[in-house]
Short mmCIF file of C-alpha atoms in Angstrom, two decimals:
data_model
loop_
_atom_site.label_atom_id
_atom_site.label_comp_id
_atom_site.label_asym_id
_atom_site.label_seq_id
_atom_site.Cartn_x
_atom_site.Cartn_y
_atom_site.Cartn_z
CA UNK A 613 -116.44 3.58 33.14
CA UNK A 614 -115.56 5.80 36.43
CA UNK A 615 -114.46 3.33 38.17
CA UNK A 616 -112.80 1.13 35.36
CA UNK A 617 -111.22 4.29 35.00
CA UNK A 618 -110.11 4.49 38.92
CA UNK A 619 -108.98 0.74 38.94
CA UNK A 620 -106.76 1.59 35.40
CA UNK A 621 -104.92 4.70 37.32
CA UNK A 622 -104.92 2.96 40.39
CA UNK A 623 -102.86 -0.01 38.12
CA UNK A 624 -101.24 2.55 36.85
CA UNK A 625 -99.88 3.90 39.93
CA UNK A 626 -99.05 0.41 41.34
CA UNK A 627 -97.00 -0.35 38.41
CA UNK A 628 -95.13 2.52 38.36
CA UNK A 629 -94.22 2.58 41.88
CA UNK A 630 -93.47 -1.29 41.71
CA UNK A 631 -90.84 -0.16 39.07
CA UNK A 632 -89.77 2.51 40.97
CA UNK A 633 -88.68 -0.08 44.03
CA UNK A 634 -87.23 -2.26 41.33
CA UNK A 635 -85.07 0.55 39.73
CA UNK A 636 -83.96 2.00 43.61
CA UNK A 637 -83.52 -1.72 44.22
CA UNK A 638 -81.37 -1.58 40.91
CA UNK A 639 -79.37 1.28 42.25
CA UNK A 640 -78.72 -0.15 45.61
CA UNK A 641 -77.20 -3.03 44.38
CA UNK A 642 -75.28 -1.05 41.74
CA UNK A 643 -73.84 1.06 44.63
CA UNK A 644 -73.34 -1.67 46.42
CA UNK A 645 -71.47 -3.26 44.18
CA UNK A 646 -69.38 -0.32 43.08
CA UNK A 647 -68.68 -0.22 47.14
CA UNK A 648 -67.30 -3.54 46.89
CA UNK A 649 -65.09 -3.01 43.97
CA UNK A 650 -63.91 0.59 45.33
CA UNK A 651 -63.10 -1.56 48.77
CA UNK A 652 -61.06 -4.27 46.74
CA UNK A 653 -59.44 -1.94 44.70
CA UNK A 654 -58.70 -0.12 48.00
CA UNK A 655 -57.75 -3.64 49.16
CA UNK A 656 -55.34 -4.17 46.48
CA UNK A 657 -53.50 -1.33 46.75
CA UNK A 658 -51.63 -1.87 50.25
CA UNK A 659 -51.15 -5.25 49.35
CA UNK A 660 -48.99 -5.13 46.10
CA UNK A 661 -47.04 -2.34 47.28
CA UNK A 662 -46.64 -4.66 50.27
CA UNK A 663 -45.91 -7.75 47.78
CA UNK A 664 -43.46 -5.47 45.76
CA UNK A 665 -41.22 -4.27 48.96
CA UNK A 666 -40.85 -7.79 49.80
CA UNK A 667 -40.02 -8.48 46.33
CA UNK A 668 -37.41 -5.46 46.00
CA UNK A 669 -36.29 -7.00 49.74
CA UNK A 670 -36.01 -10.34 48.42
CA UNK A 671 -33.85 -9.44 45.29
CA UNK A 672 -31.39 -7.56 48.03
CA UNK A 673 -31.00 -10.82 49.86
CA UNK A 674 -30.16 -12.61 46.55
CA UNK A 675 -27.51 -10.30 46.00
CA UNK A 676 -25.79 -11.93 49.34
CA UNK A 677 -26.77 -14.94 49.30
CA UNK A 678 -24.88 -18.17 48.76
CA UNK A 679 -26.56 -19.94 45.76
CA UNK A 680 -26.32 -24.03 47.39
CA UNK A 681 -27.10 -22.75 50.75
CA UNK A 682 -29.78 -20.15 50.07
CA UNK A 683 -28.36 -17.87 53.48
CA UNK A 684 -26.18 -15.07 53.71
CA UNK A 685 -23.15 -17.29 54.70
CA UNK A 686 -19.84 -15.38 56.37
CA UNK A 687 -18.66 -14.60 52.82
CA UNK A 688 -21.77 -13.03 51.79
CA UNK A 689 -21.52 -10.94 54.91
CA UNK A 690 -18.20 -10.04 54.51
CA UNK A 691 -19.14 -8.16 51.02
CA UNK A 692 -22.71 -6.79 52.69
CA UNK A 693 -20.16 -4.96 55.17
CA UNK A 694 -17.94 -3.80 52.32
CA UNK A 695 -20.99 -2.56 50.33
CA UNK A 696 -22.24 -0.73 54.05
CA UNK A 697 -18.21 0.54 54.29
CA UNK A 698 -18.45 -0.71 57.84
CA UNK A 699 -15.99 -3.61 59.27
CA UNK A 700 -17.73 -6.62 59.58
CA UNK A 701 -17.13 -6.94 63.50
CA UNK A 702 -18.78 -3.06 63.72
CA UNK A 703 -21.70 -3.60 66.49
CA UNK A 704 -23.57 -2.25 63.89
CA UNK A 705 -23.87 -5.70 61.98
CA UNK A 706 -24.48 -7.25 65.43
CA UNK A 707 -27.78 -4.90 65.92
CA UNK A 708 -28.24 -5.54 62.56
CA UNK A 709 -28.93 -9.44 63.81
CA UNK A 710 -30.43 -8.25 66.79
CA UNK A 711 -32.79 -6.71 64.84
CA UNK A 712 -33.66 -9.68 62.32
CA UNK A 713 -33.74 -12.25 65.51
CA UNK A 714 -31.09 -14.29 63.80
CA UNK A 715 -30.52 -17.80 65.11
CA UNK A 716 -26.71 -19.13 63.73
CA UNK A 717 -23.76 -16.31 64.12
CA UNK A 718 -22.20 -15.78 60.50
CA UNK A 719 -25.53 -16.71 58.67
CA UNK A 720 -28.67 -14.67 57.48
CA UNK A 721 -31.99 -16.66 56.40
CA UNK A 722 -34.23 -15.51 53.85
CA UNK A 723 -37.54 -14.84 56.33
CA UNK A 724 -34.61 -13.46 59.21
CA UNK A 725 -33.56 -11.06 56.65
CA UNK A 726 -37.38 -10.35 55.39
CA UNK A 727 -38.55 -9.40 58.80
CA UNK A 728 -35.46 -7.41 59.73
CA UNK A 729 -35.44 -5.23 56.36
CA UNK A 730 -39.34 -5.31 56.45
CA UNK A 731 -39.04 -3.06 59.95
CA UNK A 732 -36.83 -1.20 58.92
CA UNK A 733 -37.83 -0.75 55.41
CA UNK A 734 -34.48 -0.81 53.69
CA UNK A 735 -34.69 -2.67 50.47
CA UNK A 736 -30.84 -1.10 49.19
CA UNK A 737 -27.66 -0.89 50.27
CA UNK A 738 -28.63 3.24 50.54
CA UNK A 739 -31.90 2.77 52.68
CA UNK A 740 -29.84 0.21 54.95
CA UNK A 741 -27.13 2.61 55.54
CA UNK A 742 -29.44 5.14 56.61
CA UNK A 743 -30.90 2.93 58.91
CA UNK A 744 -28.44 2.79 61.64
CA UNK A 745 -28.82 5.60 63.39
CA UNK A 746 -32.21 4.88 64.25
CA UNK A 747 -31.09 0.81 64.77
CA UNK A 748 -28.05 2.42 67.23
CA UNK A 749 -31.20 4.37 69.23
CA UNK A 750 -33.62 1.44 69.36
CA UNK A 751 -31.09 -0.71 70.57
CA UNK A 752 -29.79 1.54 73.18
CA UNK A 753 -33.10 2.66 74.87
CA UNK A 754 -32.99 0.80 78.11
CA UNK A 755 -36.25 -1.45 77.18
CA UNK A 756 -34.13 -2.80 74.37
CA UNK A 757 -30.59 -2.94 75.49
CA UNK A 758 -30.75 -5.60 77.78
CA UNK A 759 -32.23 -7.72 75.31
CA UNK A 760 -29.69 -6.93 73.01
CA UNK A 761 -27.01 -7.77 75.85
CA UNK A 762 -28.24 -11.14 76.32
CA UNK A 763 -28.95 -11.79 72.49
CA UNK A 764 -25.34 -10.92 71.79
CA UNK A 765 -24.16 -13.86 74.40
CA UNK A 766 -26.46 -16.41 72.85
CA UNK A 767 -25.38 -15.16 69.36
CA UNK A 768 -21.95 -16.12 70.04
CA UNK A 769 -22.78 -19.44 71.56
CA UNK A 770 -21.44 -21.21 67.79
CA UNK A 771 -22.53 -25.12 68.89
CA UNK A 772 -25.92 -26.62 69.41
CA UNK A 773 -26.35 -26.94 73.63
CA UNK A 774 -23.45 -25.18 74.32
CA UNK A 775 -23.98 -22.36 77.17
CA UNK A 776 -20.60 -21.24 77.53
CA UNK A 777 -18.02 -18.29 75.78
CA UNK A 778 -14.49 -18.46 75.69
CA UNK A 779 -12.86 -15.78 77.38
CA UNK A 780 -11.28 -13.85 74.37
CA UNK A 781 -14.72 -13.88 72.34
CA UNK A 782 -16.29 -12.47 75.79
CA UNK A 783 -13.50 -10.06 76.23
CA UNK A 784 -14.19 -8.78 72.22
CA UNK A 785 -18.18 -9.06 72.87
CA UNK A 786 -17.59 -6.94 76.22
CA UNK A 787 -16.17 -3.97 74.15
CA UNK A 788 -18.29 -4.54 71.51
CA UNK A 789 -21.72 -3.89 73.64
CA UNK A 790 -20.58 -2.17 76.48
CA UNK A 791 -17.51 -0.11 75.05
CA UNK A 792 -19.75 2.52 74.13
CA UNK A 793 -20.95 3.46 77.37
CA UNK A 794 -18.91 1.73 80.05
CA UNK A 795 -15.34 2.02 78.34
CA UNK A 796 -13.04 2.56 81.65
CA UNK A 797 -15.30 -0.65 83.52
CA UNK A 798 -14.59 -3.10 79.61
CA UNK A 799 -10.81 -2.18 79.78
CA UNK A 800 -10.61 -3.32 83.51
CA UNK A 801 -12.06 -5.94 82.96
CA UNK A 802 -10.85 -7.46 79.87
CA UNK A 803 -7.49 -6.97 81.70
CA UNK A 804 -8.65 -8.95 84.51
CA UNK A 805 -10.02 -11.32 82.23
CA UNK A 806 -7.09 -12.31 80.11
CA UNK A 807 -5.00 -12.04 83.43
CA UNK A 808 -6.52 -14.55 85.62
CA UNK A 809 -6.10 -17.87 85.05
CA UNK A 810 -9.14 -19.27 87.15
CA UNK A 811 -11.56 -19.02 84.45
CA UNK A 812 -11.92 -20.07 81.00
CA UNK A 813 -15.12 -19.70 79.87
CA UNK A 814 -17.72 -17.13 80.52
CA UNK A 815 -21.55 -18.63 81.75
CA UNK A 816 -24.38 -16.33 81.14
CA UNK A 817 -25.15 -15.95 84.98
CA UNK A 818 -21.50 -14.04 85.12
CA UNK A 819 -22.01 -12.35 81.63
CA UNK A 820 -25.42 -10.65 83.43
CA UNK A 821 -23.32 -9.96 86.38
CA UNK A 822 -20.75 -7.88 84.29
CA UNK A 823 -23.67 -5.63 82.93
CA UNK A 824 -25.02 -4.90 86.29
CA UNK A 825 -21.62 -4.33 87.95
CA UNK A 826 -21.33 -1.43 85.24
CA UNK A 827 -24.92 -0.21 85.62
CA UNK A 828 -24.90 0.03 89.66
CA UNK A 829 -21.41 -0.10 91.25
CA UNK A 830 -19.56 3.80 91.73
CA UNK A 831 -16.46 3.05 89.30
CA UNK A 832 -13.44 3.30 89.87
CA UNK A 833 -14.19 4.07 94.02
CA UNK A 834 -15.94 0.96 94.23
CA UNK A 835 -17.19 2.37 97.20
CA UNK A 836 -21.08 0.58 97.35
CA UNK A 837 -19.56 -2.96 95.78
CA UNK A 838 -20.69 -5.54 98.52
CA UNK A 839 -19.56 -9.15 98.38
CA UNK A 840 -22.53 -9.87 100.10
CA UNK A 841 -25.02 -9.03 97.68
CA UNK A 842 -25.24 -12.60 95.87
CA UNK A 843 -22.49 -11.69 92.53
CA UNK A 844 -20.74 -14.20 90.85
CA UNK A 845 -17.57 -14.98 92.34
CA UNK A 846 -15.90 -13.87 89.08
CA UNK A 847 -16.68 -10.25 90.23
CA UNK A 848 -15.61 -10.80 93.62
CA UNK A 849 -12.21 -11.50 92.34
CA UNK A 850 -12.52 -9.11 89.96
CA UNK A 851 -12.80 -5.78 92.70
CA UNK A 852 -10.31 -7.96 95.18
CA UNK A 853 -8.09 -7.93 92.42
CA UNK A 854 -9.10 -3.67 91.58
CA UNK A 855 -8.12 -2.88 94.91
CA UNK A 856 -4.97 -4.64 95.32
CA UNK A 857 -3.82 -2.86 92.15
CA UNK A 858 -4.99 0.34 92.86
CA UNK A 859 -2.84 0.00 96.51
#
């Protein structure tokens, strides 16, 4: 009886500690699973209130957009700029490009205006105004602005292949990006520019050389310009044509 007795507690004692590893096993999978559903729930979050700003952005576009085109076309522009109360040749609208990586001038796509918006988070007329400021800094930091200075001469380029701009547009691009900050230099030469009558177009080799003429020569002295320093001939006219004026 003793040691029926022994064997009955000791089954006893298995049992109970074999349900013991069942129910702990129970609870570990209960956590676990209530892990899981408190990481998808966490998961879920982020991503509709991702899904609804693209949404909200989405409906802005669609407020713009040309119904048989499915793009912002010039029109739809036009009344974006009224709605921002800026003109619609204001830099502004330019960075605004800039800063969506559009491809055609005069035209906004659905996924250029999604990633521009998205970055900025502006999904209103309100949040976009209040955006450019910050879109007027960004641009202008050094790291950004000759980007922007190159993107605005291949903006403008209107025709598949074409690598040229006529001299007006470059003259109106020239105060549009460097007016700000090199105003005396732009008026000089947009004067020489519609002046001359050697040149018609602008290439992008002499478009670079106008932004480094205003970054490194002493203006108006002129004093450190050297013809011998590999810039487009364009210049070299340009400060021959300074300095007979100025005498």
């Amino acid at each position: 009886m003793r040691r029926t007795s022994k064997k009955s507690s000791s089954s006893t004692a298995t049992a109970s500690a074999g349900v013991e590893q069942v129910n702990e096993k129970q609870n570990r999978k209960r956590k676990g699973v209530s892990t899981n559903l408190t990481s998808r729930k966490a998961q879920r979050g982020p991503t509709k209130a991702v899904s609804k700003e693209v949404e909200r952005i989405d409906q802005f576009f669609y407020t713009y957009a040309d119904n048989s085109s499915g793009m912002i076309d010039p029109e739809g522009i036009e009344t974006l700029c009224s709605h921002l109360e800026v003109p619609h040749t204001d830099v502004r609208i330019l960075m605004l490009a800039w800063k969506m990586g559009c491809d055609k001038q005069g035209y906004f796509t659905l996924d250029e205006w999604r990633t521009g918006l998205k970055a900025l988070r502006a999904d209103s007329i309100s949040k976009l105004k209040k955006t450019f400021p910050e879109l007027v800094q960004e641009v202008t930091r050094p790291s950004n602005f000759q980007d922007f200075y190159i993107y605005a001469f291949r903006y403008c380029l209107t025709e598949d292949k074409k690598k040229c701009i006529e001299i007006p547009v470059a003259c109106e691009l020239l105060n549009l990006v460097l007016g700000l900050q090199f105003r005396p230099q732009v008026d000089k030469l947009n004067n020489y520019l519609m002046y001359q009558n050697d040149y018609k177009v602008i290439t992008m080799d002499q478009w670079m050389g106008f932004i480094r003429f205003c970054n490194e020569i002493n203006f108006p002295s002129l004093d450190n310009y050297d013809s011998d320093l590999a810039w487009p001939l364009i210049l070299d006219n340009f400060v021959e044509w300074l300095r007979e004026n100025k005498s």
